[in-house]
Short mmCIF file of C-alpha atoms and ligand atoms in Angstrom, two decimals:
data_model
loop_
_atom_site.label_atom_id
_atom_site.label_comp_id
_atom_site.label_asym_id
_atom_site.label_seq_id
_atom_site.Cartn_x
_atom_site.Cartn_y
_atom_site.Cartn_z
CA UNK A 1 15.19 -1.68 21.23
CA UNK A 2 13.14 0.72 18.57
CA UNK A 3 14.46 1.46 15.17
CA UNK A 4 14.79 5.21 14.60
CA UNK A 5 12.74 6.00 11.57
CA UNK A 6 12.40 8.99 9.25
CA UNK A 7 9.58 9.66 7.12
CA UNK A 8 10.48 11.72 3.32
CA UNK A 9 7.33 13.76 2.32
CA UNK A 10 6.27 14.07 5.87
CA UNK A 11 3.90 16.57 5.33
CA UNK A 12 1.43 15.03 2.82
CA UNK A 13 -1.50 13.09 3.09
CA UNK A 14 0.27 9.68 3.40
CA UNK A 15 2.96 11.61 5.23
CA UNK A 16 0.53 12.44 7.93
CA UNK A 17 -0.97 8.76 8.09
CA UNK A 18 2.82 7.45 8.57
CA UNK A 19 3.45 9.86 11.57
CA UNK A 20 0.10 8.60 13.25
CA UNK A 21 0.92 5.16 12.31
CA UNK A 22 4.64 5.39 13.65
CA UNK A 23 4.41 7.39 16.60
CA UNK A 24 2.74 5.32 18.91
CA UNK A 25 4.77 1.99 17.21
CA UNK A 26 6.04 -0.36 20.12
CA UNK A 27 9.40 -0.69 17.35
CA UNK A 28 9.74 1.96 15.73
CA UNK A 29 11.11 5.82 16.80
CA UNK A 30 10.31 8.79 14.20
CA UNK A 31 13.68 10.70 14.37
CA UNK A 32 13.53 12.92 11.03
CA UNK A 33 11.38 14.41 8.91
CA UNK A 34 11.59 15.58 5.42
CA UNK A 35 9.92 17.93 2.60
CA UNK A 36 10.07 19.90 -0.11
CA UNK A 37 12.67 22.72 0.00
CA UNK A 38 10.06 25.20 0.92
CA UNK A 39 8.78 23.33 4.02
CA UNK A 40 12.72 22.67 4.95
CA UNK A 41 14.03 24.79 8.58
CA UNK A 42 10.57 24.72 9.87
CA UNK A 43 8.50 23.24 12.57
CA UNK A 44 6.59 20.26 11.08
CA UNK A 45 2.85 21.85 12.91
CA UNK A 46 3.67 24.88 10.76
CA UNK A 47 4.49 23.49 7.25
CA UNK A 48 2.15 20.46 7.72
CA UNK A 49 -1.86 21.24 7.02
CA UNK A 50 -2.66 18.71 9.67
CA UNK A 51 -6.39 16.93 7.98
CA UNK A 52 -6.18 13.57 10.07
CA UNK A 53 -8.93 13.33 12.81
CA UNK A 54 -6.28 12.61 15.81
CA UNK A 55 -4.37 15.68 16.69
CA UNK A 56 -0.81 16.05 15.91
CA UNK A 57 1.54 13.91 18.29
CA UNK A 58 3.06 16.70 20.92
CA UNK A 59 6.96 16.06 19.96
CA UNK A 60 6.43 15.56 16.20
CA UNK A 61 4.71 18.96 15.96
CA UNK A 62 8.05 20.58 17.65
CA UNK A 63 10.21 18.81 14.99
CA UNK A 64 12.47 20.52 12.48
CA UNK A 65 11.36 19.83 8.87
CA UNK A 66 14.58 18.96 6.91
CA UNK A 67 15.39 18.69 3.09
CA UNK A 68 14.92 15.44 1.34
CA UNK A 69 18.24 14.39 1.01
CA UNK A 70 20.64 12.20 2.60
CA UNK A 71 22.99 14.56 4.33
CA UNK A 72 19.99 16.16 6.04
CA UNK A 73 19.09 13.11 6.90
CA UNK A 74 21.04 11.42 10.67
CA UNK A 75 23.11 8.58 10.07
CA UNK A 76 21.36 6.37 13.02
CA UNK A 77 18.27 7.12 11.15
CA UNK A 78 18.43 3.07 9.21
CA UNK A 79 14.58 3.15 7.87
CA UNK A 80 12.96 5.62 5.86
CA UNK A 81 9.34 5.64 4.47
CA UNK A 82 9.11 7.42 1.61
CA UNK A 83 5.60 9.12 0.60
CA UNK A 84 7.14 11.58 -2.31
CA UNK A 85 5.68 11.97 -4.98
CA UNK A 86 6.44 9.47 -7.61
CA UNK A 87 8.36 12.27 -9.89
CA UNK A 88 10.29 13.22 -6.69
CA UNK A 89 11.01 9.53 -5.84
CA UNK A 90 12.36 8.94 -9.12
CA UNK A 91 15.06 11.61 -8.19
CA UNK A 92 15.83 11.53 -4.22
CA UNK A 93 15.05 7.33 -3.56
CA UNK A 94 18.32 6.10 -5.52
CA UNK A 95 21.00 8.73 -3.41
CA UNK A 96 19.29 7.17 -0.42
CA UNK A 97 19.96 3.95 -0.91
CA UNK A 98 23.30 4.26 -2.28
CA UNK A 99 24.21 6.68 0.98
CA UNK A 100 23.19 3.29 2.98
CA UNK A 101 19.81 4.17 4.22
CA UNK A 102 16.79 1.08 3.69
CA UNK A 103 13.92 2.97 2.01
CA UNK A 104 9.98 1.85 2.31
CA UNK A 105 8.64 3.94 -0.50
CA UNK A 106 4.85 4.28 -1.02
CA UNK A 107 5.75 6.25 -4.65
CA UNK A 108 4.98 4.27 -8.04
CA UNK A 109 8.62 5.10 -9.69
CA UNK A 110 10.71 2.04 -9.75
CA UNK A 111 7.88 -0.50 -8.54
CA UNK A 112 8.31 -2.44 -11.75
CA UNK A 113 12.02 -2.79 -11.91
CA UNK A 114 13.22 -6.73 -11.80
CA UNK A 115 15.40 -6.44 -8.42
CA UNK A 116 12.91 -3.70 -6.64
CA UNK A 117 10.84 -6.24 -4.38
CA UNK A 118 7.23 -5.04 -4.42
CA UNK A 119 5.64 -6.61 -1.49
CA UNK A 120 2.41 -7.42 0.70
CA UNK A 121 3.91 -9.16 3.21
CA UNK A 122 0.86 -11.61 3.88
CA UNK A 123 1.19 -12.25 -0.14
CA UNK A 124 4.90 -12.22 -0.99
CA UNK A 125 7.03 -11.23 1.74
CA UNK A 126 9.51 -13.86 0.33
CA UNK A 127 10.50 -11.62 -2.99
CA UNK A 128 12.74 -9.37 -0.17
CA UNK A 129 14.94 -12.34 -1.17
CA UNK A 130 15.64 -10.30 -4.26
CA UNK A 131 17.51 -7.56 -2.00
CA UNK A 132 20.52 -9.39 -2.22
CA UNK A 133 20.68 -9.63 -6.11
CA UNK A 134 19.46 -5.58 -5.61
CA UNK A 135 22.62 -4.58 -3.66
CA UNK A 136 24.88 -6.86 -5.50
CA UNK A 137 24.17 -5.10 -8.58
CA UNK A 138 23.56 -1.98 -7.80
CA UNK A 139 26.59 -1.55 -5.10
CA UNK A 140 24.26 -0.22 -2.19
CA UNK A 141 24.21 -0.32 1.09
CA UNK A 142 20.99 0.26 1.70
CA UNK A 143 17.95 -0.75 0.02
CA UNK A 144 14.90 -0.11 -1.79
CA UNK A 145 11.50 -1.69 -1.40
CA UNK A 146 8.15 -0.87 -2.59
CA UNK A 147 4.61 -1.38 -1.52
CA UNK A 148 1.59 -1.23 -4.30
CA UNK A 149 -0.54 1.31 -5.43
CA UNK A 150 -3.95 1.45 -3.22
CA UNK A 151 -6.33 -0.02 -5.51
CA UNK A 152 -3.85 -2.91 -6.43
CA UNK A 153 -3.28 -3.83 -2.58
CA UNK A 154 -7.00 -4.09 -2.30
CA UNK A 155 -8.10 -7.11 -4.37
CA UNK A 156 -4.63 -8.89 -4.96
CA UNK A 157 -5.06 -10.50 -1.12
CA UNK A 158 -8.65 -11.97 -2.15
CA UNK A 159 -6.67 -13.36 -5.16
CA UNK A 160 -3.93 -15.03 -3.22
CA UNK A 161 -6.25 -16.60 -0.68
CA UNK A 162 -7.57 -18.45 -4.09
CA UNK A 163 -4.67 -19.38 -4.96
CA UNK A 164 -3.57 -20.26 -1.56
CA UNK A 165 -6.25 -22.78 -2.00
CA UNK A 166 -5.45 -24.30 -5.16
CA UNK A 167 -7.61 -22.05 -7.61
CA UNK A 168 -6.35 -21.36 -10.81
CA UNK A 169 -6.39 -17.52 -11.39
CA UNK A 170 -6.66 -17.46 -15.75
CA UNK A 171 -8.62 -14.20 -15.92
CA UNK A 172 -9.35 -11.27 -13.38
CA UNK A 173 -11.64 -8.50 -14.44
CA UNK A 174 -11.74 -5.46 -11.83
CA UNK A 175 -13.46 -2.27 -11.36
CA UNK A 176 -12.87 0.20 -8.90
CA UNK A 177 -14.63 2.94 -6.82
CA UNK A 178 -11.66 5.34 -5.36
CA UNK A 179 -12.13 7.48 -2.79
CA UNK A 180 -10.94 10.89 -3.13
CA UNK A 181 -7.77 10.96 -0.58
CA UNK A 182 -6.11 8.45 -2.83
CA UNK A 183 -5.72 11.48 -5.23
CA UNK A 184 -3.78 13.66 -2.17
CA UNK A 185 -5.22 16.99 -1.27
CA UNK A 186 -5.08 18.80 -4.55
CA UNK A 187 -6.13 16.04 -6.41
CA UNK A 188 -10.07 16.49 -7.84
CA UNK A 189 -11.71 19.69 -6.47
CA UNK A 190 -15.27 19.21 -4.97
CA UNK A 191 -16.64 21.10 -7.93
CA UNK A 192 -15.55 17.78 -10.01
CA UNK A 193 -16.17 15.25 -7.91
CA UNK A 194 -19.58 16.16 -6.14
CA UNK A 195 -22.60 14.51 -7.75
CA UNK A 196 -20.20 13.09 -9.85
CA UNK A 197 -17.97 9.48 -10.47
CA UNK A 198 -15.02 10.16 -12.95
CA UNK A 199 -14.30 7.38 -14.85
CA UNK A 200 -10.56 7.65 -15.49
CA UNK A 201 -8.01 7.74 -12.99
CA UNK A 202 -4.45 8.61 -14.57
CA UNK A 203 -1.88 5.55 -15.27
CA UNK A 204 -4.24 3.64 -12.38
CA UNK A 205 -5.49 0.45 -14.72
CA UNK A 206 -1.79 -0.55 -16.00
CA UNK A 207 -1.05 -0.22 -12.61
CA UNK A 208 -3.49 -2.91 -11.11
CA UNK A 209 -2.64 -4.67 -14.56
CA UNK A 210 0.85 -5.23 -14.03
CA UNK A 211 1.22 -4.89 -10.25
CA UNK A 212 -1.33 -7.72 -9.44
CA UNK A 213 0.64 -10.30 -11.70
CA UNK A 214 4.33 -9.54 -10.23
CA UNK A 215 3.22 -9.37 -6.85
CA UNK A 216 1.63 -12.89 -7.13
CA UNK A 217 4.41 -14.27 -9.23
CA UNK A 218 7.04 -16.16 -8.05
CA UNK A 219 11.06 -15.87 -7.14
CA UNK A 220 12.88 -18.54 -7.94
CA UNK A 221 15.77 -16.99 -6.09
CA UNK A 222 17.69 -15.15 -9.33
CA UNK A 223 14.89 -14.07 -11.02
CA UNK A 224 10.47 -12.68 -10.17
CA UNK A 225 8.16 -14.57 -12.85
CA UNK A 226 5.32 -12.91 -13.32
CA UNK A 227 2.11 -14.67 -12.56
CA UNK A 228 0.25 -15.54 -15.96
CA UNK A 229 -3.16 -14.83 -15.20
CA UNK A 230 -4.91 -11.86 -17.34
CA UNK A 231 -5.87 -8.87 -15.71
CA UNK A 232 -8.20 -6.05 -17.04
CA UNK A 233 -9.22 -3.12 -14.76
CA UNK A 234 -11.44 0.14 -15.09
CA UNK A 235 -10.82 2.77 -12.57
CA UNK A 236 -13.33 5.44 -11.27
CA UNK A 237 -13.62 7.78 -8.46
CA UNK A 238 -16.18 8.61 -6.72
CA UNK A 239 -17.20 11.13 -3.78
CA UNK A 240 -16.13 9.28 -0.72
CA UNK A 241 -13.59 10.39 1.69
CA UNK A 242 -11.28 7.01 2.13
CA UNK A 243 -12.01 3.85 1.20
CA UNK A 244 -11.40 2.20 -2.27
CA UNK A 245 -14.38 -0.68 -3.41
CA UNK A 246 -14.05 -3.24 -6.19
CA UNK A 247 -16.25 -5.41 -8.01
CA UNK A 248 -14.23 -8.70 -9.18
CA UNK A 249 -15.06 -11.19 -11.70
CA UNK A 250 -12.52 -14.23 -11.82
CA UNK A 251 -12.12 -16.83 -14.48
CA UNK A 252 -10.53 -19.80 -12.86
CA UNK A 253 -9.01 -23.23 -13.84
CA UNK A 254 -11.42 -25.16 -11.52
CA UNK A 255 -15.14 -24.32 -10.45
CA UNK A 256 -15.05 -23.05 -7.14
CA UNK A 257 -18.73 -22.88 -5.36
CA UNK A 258 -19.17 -19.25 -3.87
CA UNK A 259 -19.11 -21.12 -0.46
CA UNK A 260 -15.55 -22.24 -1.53
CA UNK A 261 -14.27 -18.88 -2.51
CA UNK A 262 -15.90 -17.25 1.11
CA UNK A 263 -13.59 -20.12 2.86
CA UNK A 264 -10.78 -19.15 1.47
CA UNK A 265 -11.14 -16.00 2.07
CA UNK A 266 -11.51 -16.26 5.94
CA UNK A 267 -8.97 -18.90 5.73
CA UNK A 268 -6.18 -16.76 4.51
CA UNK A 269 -3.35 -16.65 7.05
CA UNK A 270 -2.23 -13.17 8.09
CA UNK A 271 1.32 -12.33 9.74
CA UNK A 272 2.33 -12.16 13.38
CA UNK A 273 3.90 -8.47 12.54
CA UNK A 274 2.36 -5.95 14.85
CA UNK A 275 0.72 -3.86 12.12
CA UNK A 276 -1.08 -7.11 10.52
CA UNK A 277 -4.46 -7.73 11.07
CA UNK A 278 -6.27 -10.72 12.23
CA UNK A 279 -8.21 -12.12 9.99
CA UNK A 280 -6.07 -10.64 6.84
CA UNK A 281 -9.76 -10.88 4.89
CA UNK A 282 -13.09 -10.21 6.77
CA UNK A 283 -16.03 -11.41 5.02
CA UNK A 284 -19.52 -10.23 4.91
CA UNK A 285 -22.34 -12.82 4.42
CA UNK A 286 -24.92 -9.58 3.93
CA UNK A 287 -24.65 -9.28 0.11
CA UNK A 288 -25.01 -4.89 1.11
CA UNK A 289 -21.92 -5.17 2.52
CA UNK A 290 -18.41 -3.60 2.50
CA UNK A 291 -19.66 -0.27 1.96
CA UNK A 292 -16.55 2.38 2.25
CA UNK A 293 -18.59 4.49 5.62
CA UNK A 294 -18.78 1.62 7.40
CA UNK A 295 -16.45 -0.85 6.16
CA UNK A 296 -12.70 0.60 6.06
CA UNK A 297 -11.69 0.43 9.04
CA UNK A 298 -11.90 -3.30 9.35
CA UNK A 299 -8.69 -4.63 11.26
CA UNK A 300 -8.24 -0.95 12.46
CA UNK A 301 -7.90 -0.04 8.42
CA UNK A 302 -5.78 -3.15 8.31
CA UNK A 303 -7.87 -6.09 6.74
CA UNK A 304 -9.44 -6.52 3.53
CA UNK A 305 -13.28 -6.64 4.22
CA UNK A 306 -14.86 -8.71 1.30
CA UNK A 307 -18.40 -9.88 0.21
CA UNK A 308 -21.63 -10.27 -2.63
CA UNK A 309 -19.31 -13.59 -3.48
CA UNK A 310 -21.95 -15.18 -5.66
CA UNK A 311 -21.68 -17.11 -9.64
CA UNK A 312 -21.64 -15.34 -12.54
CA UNK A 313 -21.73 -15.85 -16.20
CA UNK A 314 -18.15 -16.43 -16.15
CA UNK A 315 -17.03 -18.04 -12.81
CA UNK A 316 -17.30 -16.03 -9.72
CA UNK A 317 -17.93 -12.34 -9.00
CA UNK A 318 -17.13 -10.67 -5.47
CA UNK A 319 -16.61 -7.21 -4.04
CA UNK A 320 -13.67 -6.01 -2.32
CA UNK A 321 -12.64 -2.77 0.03
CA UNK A 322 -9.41 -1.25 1.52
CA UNK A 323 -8.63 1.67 3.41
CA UNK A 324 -6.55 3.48 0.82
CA UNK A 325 -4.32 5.65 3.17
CA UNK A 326 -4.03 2.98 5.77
CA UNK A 327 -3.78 -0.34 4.24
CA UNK A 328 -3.25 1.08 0.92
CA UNK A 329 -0.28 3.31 1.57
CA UNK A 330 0.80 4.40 4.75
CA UNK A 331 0.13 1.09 6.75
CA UNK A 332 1.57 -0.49 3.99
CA UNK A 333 5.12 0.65 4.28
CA UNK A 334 5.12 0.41 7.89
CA UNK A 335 4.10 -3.11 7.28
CA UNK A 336 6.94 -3.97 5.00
CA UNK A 337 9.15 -1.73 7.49
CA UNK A 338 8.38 -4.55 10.24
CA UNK A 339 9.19 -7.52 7.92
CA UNK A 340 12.42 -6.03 6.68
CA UNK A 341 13.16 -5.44 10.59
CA UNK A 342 12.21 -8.85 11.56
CA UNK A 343 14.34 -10.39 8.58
CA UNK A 344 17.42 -8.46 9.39
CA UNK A 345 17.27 -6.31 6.39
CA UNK A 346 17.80 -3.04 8.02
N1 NAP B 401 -3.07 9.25 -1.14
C1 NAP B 401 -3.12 7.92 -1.26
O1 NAP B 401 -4.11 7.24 -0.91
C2 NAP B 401 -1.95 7.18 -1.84
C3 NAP B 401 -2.03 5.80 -1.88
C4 NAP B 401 -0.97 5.07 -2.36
C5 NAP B 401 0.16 5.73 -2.80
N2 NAP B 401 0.23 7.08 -2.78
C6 NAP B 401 1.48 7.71 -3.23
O2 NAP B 401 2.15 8.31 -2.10
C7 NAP B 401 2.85 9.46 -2.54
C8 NAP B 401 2.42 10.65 -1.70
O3 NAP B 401 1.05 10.92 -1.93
P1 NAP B 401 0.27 12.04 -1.09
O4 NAP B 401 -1.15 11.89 -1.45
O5 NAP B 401 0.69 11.98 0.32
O6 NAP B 401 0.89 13.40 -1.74
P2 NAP B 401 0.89 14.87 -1.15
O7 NAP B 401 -0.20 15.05 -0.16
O8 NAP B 401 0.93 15.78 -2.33
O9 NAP B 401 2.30 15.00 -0.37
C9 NAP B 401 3.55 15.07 -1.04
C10 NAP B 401 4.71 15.19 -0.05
O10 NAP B 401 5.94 15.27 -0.79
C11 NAP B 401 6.62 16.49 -0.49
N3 NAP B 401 7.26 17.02 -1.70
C12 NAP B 401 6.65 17.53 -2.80
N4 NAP B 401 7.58 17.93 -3.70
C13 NAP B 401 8.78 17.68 -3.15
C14 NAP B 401 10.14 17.89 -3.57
N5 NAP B 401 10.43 18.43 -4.76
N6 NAP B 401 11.13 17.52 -2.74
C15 NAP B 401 10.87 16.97 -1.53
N7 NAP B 401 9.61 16.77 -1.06
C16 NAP B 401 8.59 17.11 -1.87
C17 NAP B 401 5.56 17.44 0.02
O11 NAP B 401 6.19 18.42 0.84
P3 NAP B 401 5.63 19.95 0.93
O12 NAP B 401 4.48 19.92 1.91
O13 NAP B 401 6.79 20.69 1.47
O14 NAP B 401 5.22 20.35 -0.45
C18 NAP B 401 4.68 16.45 0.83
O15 NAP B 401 5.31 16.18 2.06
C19 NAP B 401 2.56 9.62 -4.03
O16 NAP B 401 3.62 9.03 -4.76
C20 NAP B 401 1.27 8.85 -4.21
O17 NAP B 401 1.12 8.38 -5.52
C21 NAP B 401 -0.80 7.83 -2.29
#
């Protein structure tokens, strides 16, 4: 039996990397697609400026753009993935849930909020627990969950695995290297971003601030306590296409040897979900490598590829890298989509 899915800001970048994600899913069945107003009563090939390098499936292409909103949306349509944008999510996410619907949202409005489970599912697929205090409360139906921001999702694994084995995170300094899809299509033109890094990307370092410490916190089953460690991070983007890099210096309670930290790392256990990879965290013994080109689509864009783990001055320095679209958005509500399918949520 598939789940018929729908997918809210179809035509965008993540939009597009949901549809090629979904349509070939053994469980899932894309049934509706939705846009802004001025994309709504049209085919999806015409609104949609198709930019992904595998041609757009046959029957999506012949699909009916609707409005985002829930009457446009079928009833027997019980998952959506949301890939709005955040200001848009803020408005359209909430009437979704209340109409009954279970919404997967990629967007960055809401992730905070105490009862809005934001999830890895290899991390801290446990906190959909807080669903049930969510639709208590707020009197819904359906349900809203939320995967992290790209850059967040690609370092917080390497930080569970050391906790996994007993490490005590105290302080995490990272800095990033975005590529330039995780700023969408309009985002920076070429004439800013070629032969160029730009050190400052938006609300981006609160984000891997304060998403890092809830999503490795813990739920006591009432209430998500947010991890304690200290997180600083510096954001910059840089000319590459997809792929987001990190350099990550850790403070820790005990001394881990590099060799340690590389162990677990490949000893992290991923998920039997059909969108998880196998290992979660690839690592690279050549101190050259992840490099975005040849590095993001590890675990078909799935896994965290991770390497240069060596000492420094103040415990132990590694780099990181994540295929932003895939693992970092679009793969990443499909992922949660499967969990909350497998745990009965929707
Ligand atoms: N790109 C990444 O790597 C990445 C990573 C993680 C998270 N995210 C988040 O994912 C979300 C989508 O990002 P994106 O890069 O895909 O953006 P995008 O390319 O600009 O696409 C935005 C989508 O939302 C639709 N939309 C815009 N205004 C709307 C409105 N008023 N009502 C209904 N639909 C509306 C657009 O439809 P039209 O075509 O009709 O305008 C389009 O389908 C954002 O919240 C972003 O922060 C992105």
């Amino acid at each position: 039996m598939t789940v018929r899915v729908g997918v809210l800001g179809a035509t965008g970048a993540v939009g597009q990397r949901l549809i090629q994600l979904l349509e070939p899913h053994p469980e899932f069945e894309i049934a509706a697609l939705t846009a802004s107003d001025e994309s709504a009563g049209h085919p999806y090939r015409d609104v949609a400026k198709w930019r992904i390098d595998t041609p757009i499936p046959e029957e999506v292409g012949e699909m009916t753009v609707t409005a985002t909103t829930p009457e446009a949306v079928p009833d027997d349509v019980p998952l959506l993935f949301s890939s709005l944008p955040s200001s848009v999510g803020a408005k359209v996410e909430t009437p979704f849930c209340e109409a009954g619907y279970v919404v997967s949202s990629n967007s960055s409005n809401a992730r905070m909020e105490s009862d809005v489970p934001l999830v890895i599912p290899e991390v801290n697929g446990d906190h959909f627990e807080a669903l049930e205090i969510q639709r208590e409360e707020r009197g819904w139906d359906g349900a809203l969950v939320k995967n992290p921001n790209c850059s967040t999702i690609t370092f917080v694994p390497t930080l569970a695995a050391l906790a996994e084995a007993g490490i005590g995170l105290e302080t995490v300094h990272v800095a990033t290297l975005q590529a330039v899809s995780g700023a969408g299509y309009d985002g920076v033109t070429s004439m800013e971003i070629i032969d160029n890094a730009i050190p400052h990307i938006g609300s981006e370092e609160a984000k891997l601030e304060t998403e890092s410490r809830k999503l490795l916190g813990e739920f006591d089953g009432t209430a998500l306590a947010d991890h304690e460690m200290e997180v600083a991070a510096s954001c910059n983007r840089i000319p590459t296409i997809d792929g987001h890099l990190e350099n990550v210096w850790i403070e820790t309670s005990e001394d881990p040897s590099p060799e340690e930290v590389r162990e677990a790392f490949a000893e992290y256990p991923s998920l039997s979900l059909h969108s998880s990879p196998e290992p979660l965290i690839h690592v690279f013994e050549d101190p050259e490598r992840p490099q975005p080109r040849l590095d993001r689509t590890v675990g078909d864009g799935m896994a965290i590829a991770a390497g240069g783990v060596r000492e420094s001055t103040f415990g132990i320095q590694y780099n990181c890298l994540a295929h932003n679209t895939l693992r970092g958005a679009a793969g990443a509500s499909v992922l949660n989509g499967e969990l909350l399918v497998e745990e009965g949520y929707v």
